[in-house]
Amino acid sequence: MANCTEKEFEQKKEALANAKAVIYDQRGGGRLNFFQIVPYLIEKPVTSTWWNVSQTVYPDRKDVQFHKSKWSMQPKQPFFKSKSIIINVPSVVSAGETMMGIIDHYNLATTVGEPTAGCNGNVNNIILPCGYRVMWTGMKVLKHDGSQLYLKGFEPDYPVKRTIQAIREGRDEYLEKALEVAKQE
């Protein structure tokens, strides 16, 4: 996903739709993201979890209310019949976690790697003296089932930890596991 442009994805979507399996690698961010991909993985509309923005008007956080909103996505053609495998790492945050929430809740793919960061929501920040910046979210974001997202993230179906030995050997343990999963019937 780091090296594929949206145009290249659009040109290859017929092949992707009919492939046995497709591995989506989220390591290192990318030019292509799941906002472009998920519509081809769904047959019915899907929604993100609720984003809860606190509306605090009383002291000591008494009677806090929440403004709720969420995103929805519509399916696109061609529907990808291929098995979808996603490589995740802890650097998957924010919009990546929103998409992983949809993928997880609607069982759109098998995941390999490490848990995502468990960090989602609109960014608030303050610039402090000496150029330091503090960032936080003013949103309460939970998983679709109402369970905790923050600090937990999304656990992979197939956990993988990098080892020094594999690095020395020039092996990619994440990709090896994703290929193994892709070959399973």
PDB file of C-alpha atoms in Angstrom:
ATOM      1  CA  MET A   1       0.000   0.000   0.000  1.00  0.00           C
ATOM      2  CA  ALA A   2       2.986   2.290   0.510  1.00  0.00           C
ATOM      3  CA  ASN A   3       3.992   2.145  -3.139  1.00  0.00           C
ATOM      4  CA  CYS A   4       0.640   1.744  -4.913  1.00  0.00           C
ATOM      5  CA  THR A   5      -1.173   4.814  -6.171  1.00  0.00           C
ATOM      6  CA  GLU A   6      -4.942   5.082  -6.390  1.00  0.00           C
ATOM      7  CA  LYS A   7      -4.613   5.107 -10.191  1.00  0.00           C
ATOM      8  CA  GLU A   8      -2.579   1.878 -10.172  1.00  0.00           C
ATOM      9  CA  PHE A   9      -5.144   0.301  -7.843  1.00  0.00           C
ATOM     10  CA  GLU A  10      -7.991   1.299 -10.170  1.00  0.00           C
ATOM     11  CA  GLN A  11      -6.135  -0.205 -13.154  1.00  0.00           C
ATOM     12  CA  LYS A  12      -5.624  -3.531 -11.325  1.00  0.00           C
ATOM     13  CA  LYS A  13      -8.974  -3.898  -9.553  1.00  0.00           C
ATOM     14  CA  GLU A  14     -10.312  -6.581 -11.948  1.00  0.00           C
ATOM     15  CA  ALA A  15      -7.254  -8.752 -11.264  1.00  0.00           C
ATOM     16  CA  LEU A  16      -7.561  -8.091  -7.527  1.00  0.00           C
ATOM     17  CA  ALA A  17     -11.270  -8.991  -7.578  1.00  0.00           C
ATOM     18  CA  ASN A  18     -10.533 -12.408  -9.071  1.00  0.00           C
ATOM     19  CA  ALA A  19      -7.260 -13.260  -7.343  1.00  0.00           C
ATOM     20  CA  LYS A  20      -7.124 -16.182  -4.918  1.00  0.00           C
ATOM     21  CA  ALA A  21      -5.784 -13.857  -2.210  1.00  0.00           C
ATOM     22  CA  VAL A  22      -4.565 -10.278  -1.848  1.00  0.00           C
ATOM     23  CA  ILE A  23      -2.160  -9.122   0.872  1.00  0.00           C
ATOM     24  CA  TYR A  24      -2.570  -5.495   1.955  1.00  0.00           C
ATOM     25  CA  ASP A  25       0.535  -4.274   3.778  1.00  0.00           C
ATOM     26  CA  GLN A  26      -0.116  -1.269   6.054  1.00  0.00           C
ATOM     27  CA  ARG A  27       3.436  -0.991   7.373  1.00  0.00           C
ATOM     28  CA  GLY A  28       4.870   2.464   6.836  1.00  0.00           C
ATOM     29  CA  GLY A  29       1.634   4.173   5.855  1.00  0.00           C
ATOM     30  CA  GLY A  30       1.020   4.573   2.186  1.00  0.00           C
ATOM     31  CA  ARG A  31      -0.380   6.327  -0.783  1.00  0.00           C
ATOM     32  CA  LEU A  32      -3.236   3.829  -0.963  1.00  0.00           C
ATOM     33  CA  ASN A  33      -5.505   3.360   2.043  1.00  0.00           C
ATOM     34  CA  PHE A  34      -8.549   1.364   2.985  1.00  0.00           C
ATOM     35  CA  PHE A  35     -10.922   4.229   2.164  1.00  0.00           C
ATOM     36  CA  GLN A  36     -10.245   3.282  -1.463  1.00  0.00           C
ATOM     37  CA  ILE A  37     -10.204  -0.493  -0.883  1.00  0.00           C
ATOM     38  CA  VAL A  38     -13.063  -1.301   1.530  1.00  0.00           C
ATOM     39  CA  PRO A  39     -15.895  -0.390  -0.898  1.00  0.00           C
ATOM     40  CA  TYR A  40     -14.737  -3.333  -3.046  1.00  0.00           C
ATOM     41  CA  LEU A  41     -14.722  -5.722  -0.059  1.00  0.00           C
ATOM     42  CA  ILE A  42     -18.368  -5.137   0.897  1.00  0.00           C
ATOM     43  CA  GLU A  43     -21.667  -6.151  -0.662  1.00  0.00           C
ATOM     44  CA  LYS A  44     -23.848  -3.972   1.594  1.00  0.00           C
ATOM     45  CA  PRO A  45     -23.278  -0.520   3.137  1.00  0.00           C
ATOM     46  CA  VAL A  46     -21.162  -0.462   6.315  1.00  0.00           C
ATOM     47  CA  THR A  47     -20.560   2.118   9.019  1.00  0.00           C
ATOM     48  CA  SER A  48     -17.765   3.082  11.345  1.00  0.00           C
ATOM     49  CA  THR A  49     -18.264   2.945  15.065  1.00  0.00           C
ATOM     50  CA  TRP A  50     -19.759   5.976  16.791  1.00  0.00           C
ATOM     51  CA  TRP A  51     -17.471   8.902  17.508  1.00  0.00           C
ATOM     52  CA  ASN A  52     -18.439  10.516  20.772  1.00  0.00           C
ATOM     53  CA  VAL A  53     -17.409  14.130  21.253  1.00  0.00           C
ATOM     54  CA  SER A  54     -17.971  15.200  24.846  1.00  0.00           C
ATOM     55  CA  GLN A  55     -20.162  18.209  25.504  1.00  0.00           C
ATOM     56  CA  THR A  56     -19.077  19.254  28.992  1.00  0.00           C
ATOM     57  CA  VAL A  57     -20.904  22.232  30.441  1.00  0.00           C
ATOM     58  CA  TYR A  58     -20.887  21.481  34.182  1.00  0.00           C
ATOM     59  CA  PRO A  59     -17.892  21.455  36.537  1.00  0.00           C
ATOM     60  CA  ASP A  60     -16.236  18.188  37.556  1.00  0.00           C
ATOM     61  CA  ARG A  61     -17.488  16.497  34.357  1.00  0.00           C
ATOM     62  CA  LYS A  62     -20.996  16.135  35.764  1.00  0.00           C
ATOM     63  CA  ASP A  63     -23.779  15.289  33.319  1.00  0.00           C
ATOM     64  CA  VAL A  64     -21.437  14.999  30.327  1.00  0.00           C
ATOM     65  CA  GLN A  65     -23.355  14.553  27.088  1.00  0.00           C
ATOM     66  CA  PHE A  66     -21.903  13.288  23.792  1.00  0.00           C
ATOM     67  CA  HIS A  67     -22.412  14.491  20.246  1.00  0.00           C
ATOM     68  CA  LYS A  68     -22.373  11.313  18.130  1.00  0.00           C
ATOM     69  CA  SER A  69     -21.410  10.894  14.505  1.00  0.00           C
ATOM     70  CA  LYS A  70     -20.076   8.155  12.231  1.00  0.00           C
ATOM     71  CA  TRP A  71     -19.079   7.431   8.647  1.00  0.00           C
ATOM     72  CA  SER A  72     -20.766   5.118   6.201  1.00  0.00           C
ATOM     73  CA  MET A  73     -19.384   3.441   3.082  1.00  0.00           C
ATOM     74  CA  GLN A  74     -21.209   2.167   0.028  1.00  0.00           C
ATOM     75  CA  PRO A  75     -20.130  -0.892  -1.981  1.00  0.00           C
ATOM     76  CA  LYS A  76     -18.457  -0.539  -5.379  1.00  0.00           C
ATOM     77  CA  GLN A  77     -18.032  -2.962  -8.237  1.00  0.00           C
ATOM     78  CA  PRO A  78     -16.343  -5.244  -8.905  1.00  0.00           C
ATOM     79  CA  PHE A  79     -16.786  -7.065  -5.608  1.00  0.00           C
ATOM     80  CA  PHE A  80     -13.432  -8.555  -4.560  1.00  0.00           C
ATOM     81  CA  LYS A  81     -14.024 -12.300  -4.150  1.00  0.00           C
ATOM     82  CA  SER A  82     -10.376 -12.744  -3.232  1.00  0.00           C
ATOM     83  CA  LYS A  83      -9.274 -13.640   0.297  1.00  0.00           C
ATOM     84  CA  SER A  84      -8.064 -10.410   1.948  1.00  0.00           C
ATOM     85  CA  ILE A  85      -5.090 -10.501   4.303  1.00  0.00           C
ATOM     86  CA  ILE A  86      -3.887  -7.365   6.094  1.00  0.00           C
ATOM     87  CA  ILE A  87      -0.475  -6.861   7.666  1.00  0.00           C
ATOM     88  CA  ASN A  88      -0.853  -4.572  10.699  1.00  0.00           C
ATOM     89  CA  VAL A  89       1.666  -2.931  13.019  1.00  0.00           C
ATOM     90  CA  PRO A  90       1.343  -0.500  15.964  1.00  0.00           C
ATOM     91  CA  SER A  91       1.831   2.511  13.692  1.00  0.00           C
ATOM     92  CA  VAL A  92      -1.719   2.017  12.345  1.00  0.00           C
ATOM     93  CA  VAL A  93      -3.582   4.894  14.030  1.00  0.00           C
ATOM     94  CA  SER A  94      -6.414   7.358  13.483  1.00  0.00           C
ATOM     95  CA  ALA A  95      -8.144   6.785  10.127  1.00  0.00           C
ATOM     96  CA  GLY A  96      -6.328   3.451   9.861  1.00  0.00           C
ATOM     97  CA  GLU A  97      -7.986   2.382  13.115  1.00  0.00           C
ATOM     98  CA  THR A  98     -11.362   3.588  11.850  1.00  0.00           C
ATOM     99  CA  MET A  99     -10.952   1.354   8.815  1.00  0.00           C
ATOM    100  CA  MET A 100      -9.666  -1.547  10.921  1.00  0.00           C
ATOM    101  CA  GLY A 101     -12.791  -1.167  13.058  1.00  0.00           C
ATOM    102  CA  ILE A 102     -14.965  -1.613   9.967  1.00  0.00           C
ATOM    103  CA  ILE A 103     -12.813  -4.492   8.689  1.00  0.00           C
ATOM    104  CA  ASP A 104     -12.859  -6.203  12.095  1.00  0.00           C
ATOM    105  CA  HIS A 105     -16.577  -5.713  12.800  1.00  0.00           C
ATOM    106  CA  TYR A 106     -17.754  -6.869   9.379  1.00  0.00           C
ATOM    107  CA  ASN A 107     -15.132  -9.674   9.097  1.00  0.00           C
ATOM    108  CA  LEU A 108     -13.770  -8.343   5.812  1.00  0.00           C
ATOM    109  CA  ALA A 109     -10.220  -9.682   6.122  1.00  0.00           C
ATOM    110  CA  THR A 110      -7.774 -11.825   8.046  1.00  0.00           C
ATOM    111  CA  THR A 111      -5.099  -9.881   9.919  1.00  0.00           C
ATOM    112  CA  VAL A 112      -1.432 -10.732  10.425  1.00  0.00           C
ATOM    113  CA  GLY A 113       1.229  -8.930  12.461  1.00  0.00           C
ATOM    114  CA  GLU A 114       0.872  -6.874  15.614  1.00  0.00           C
ATOM    115  CA  PRO A 115      -2.000  -5.022  17.285  1.00  0.00           C
ATOM    116  CA  THR A 116      -2.831  -1.560  15.986  1.00  0.00           C
ATOM    117  CA  ALA A 117      -2.029   1.386  18.275  1.00  0.00           C
ATOM    118  CA  GLY A 118      -5.423   1.815  19.912  1.00  0.00           C
ATOM    119  CA  CYS A 119      -5.397   5.525  19.135  1.00  0.00           C
ATOM    120  CA  ASN A 120      -8.245   7.189  17.255  1.00  0.00           C
ATOM    121  CA  GLY A 121     -10.127  10.474  17.270  1.00  0.00           C
ATOM    122  CA  ASN A 122      -9.811  14.038  16.047  1.00  0.00           C
ATOM    123  CA  VAL A 123      -6.580  15.730  17.081  1.00  0.00           C
ATOM    124  CA  ASN A 124      -6.412  18.614  19.540  1.00  0.00           C
ATOM    125  CA  ASN A 125      -3.033  20.146  20.262  1.00  0.00           C
ATOM    126  CA  ILE A 126      -1.286  22.884  22.147  1.00  0.00           C
ATOM    127  CA  ILE A 127       2.093  24.364  21.283  1.00  0.00           C
ATOM    128  CA  LEU A 128       4.092  24.773  24.490  1.00  0.00           C
ATOM    129  CA  PRO A 129       7.133  26.952  25.158  1.00  0.00           C
ATOM    130  CA  CYS A 130      10.368  25.741  23.534  1.00  0.00           C
ATOM    131  CA  GLY A 131       8.408  24.300  20.584  1.00  0.00           C
ATOM    132  CA  TYR A 132       6.982  21.278  22.371  1.00  0.00           C
ATOM    133  CA  ARG A 133       3.581  20.138  21.204  1.00  0.00           C
ATOM    134  CA  VAL A 134       1.039  18.131  23.206  1.00  0.00           C
ATOM    135  CA  MET A 135      -1.594  16.212  21.266  1.00  0.00           C
ATOM    136  CA  TRP A 136      -4.740  14.441  22.474  1.00  0.00           C
ATOM    137  CA  THR A 137      -8.195  13.596  21.275  1.00  0.00           C
ATOM    138  CA  GLY A 138     -11.406  15.072  22.575  1.00  0.00           C
ATOM    139  CA  MET A 139     -13.337  12.048  21.341  1.00  0.00           C
ATOM    140  CA  LYS A 140     -14.351   8.835  23.009  1.00  0.00           C
ATOM    141  CA  VAL A 141     -13.969   6.125  20.384  1.00  0.00           C
ATOM    142  CA  LEU A 142     -14.995   2.569  21.190  1.00  0.00           C
ATOM    143  CA  LYS A 143     -15.095  -0.570  19.085  1.00  0.00           C
ATOM    144  CA  HIS A 144     -18.364  -1.474  17.351  1.00  0.00           C
ATOM    145  CA  ASP A 145     -19.276  -3.811  20.217  1.00  0.00           C
ATOM    146  CA  GLY A 146     -18.770  -1.002  22.763  1.00  0.00           C
ATOM    147  CA  SER A 147     -15.491  -2.386  24.108  1.00  0.00           C
ATOM    148  CA  GLN A 148     -12.333  -0.359  24.716  1.00  0.00           C
ATOM    149  CA  LEU A 149     -10.256   0.704  21.699  1.00  0.00           C
ATOM    150  CA  TYR A 150      -7.753   3.067  23.346  1.00  0.00           C
ATOM    151  CA  LEU A 151      -4.442   1.397  24.202  1.00  0.00           C
ATOM    152  CA  LYS A 152      -5.761  -1.989  23.025  1.00  0.00           C
ATOM    153  CA  GLY A 153      -6.214  -1.544  19.281  1.00  0.00           C
ATOM    154  CA  PHE A 154      -7.147  -4.475  17.079  1.00  0.00           C
ATOM    155  CA  GLU A 155      -5.422  -7.788  17.775  1.00  0.00           C
ATOM    156  CA  PRO A 156      -4.280  -9.741  14.719  1.00  0.00           C
ATOM    157  CA  ASP A 157      -5.763 -13.119  13.829  1.00  0.00           C
ATOM    158  CA  TYR A 158      -2.182 -14.351  13.348  1.00  0.00           C
ATOM    159  CA  PRO A 159       0.250 -12.576  15.719  1.00  0.00           C
ATOM    160  CA  VAL A 160       3.813 -12.076  14.455  1.00  0.00           C
ATOM    161  CA  LYS A 161       6.815 -10.653  16.288  1.00  0.00           C
ATOM    162  CA  ARG A 162       9.978  -9.659  14.463  1.00  0.00           C
ATOM    163  CA  THR A 163      13.118 -11.440  15.544  1.00  0.00           C
ATOM    164  CA  ILE A 164      16.752 -10.411  15.335  1.00  0.00           C
ATOM    165  CA  GLN A 165      17.526 -13.680  13.554  1.00  0.00           C
ATOM    166  CA  ALA A 166      15.047 -12.970  10.739  1.00  0.00           C
ATOM    167  CA  ILE A 167      16.423  -9.428  10.356  1.00  0.00           C
ATOM    168  CA  ARG A 168      19.964 -10.824  10.090  1.00  0.00           C
ATOM    169  CA  GLU A 169      18.767 -13.334   7.501  1.00  0.00           C
ATOM    170  CA  GLY A 170      16.941 -10.635   5.522  1.00  0.00           C
ATOM    171  CA  ARG A 171      13.580 -12.349   6.081  1.00  0.00           C
ATOM    172  CA  ASP A 172      10.227 -10.622   6.473  1.00  0.00           C
ATOM    173  CA  GLU A 173       8.287 -12.622   9.071  1.00  0.00           C
ATOM    174  CA  TYR A 174       5.114 -10.592   8.553  1.00  0.00           C
ATOM    175  CA  LEU A 175       5.054 -11.298   4.836  1.00  0.00           C
ATOM    176  CA  GLU A 176       6.010 -14.947   5.362  1.00  0.00           C
ATOM    177  CA  LYS A 177       2.985 -15.414   7.660  1.00  0.00           C
ATOM    178  CA  ALA A 178       0.684 -13.499   5.286  1.00  0.00           C
ATOM    179  CA  LEU A 179       1.779 -15.749   2.389  1.00  0.00           C
ATOM    180  CA  GLU A 180       1.209 -18.835   4.546  1.00  0.00           C
ATOM    181  CA  VAL A 181      -2.332 -17.618   5.354  1.00  0.00           C
ATOM    182  CA  ALA A 182      -2.954 -16.802   1.689  1.00  0.00           C
ATOM    183  CA  LYS A 183      -2.107 -20.387   0.694  1.00  0.00           C
ATOM    184  CA  GLN A 184      -4.560 -21.889   3.205  1.00  0.00           C
ATOM    185  CA  GLU A 185      -7.858 -23.049   1.766  1.00  0.00           C
TER     186      GLU A 185
END
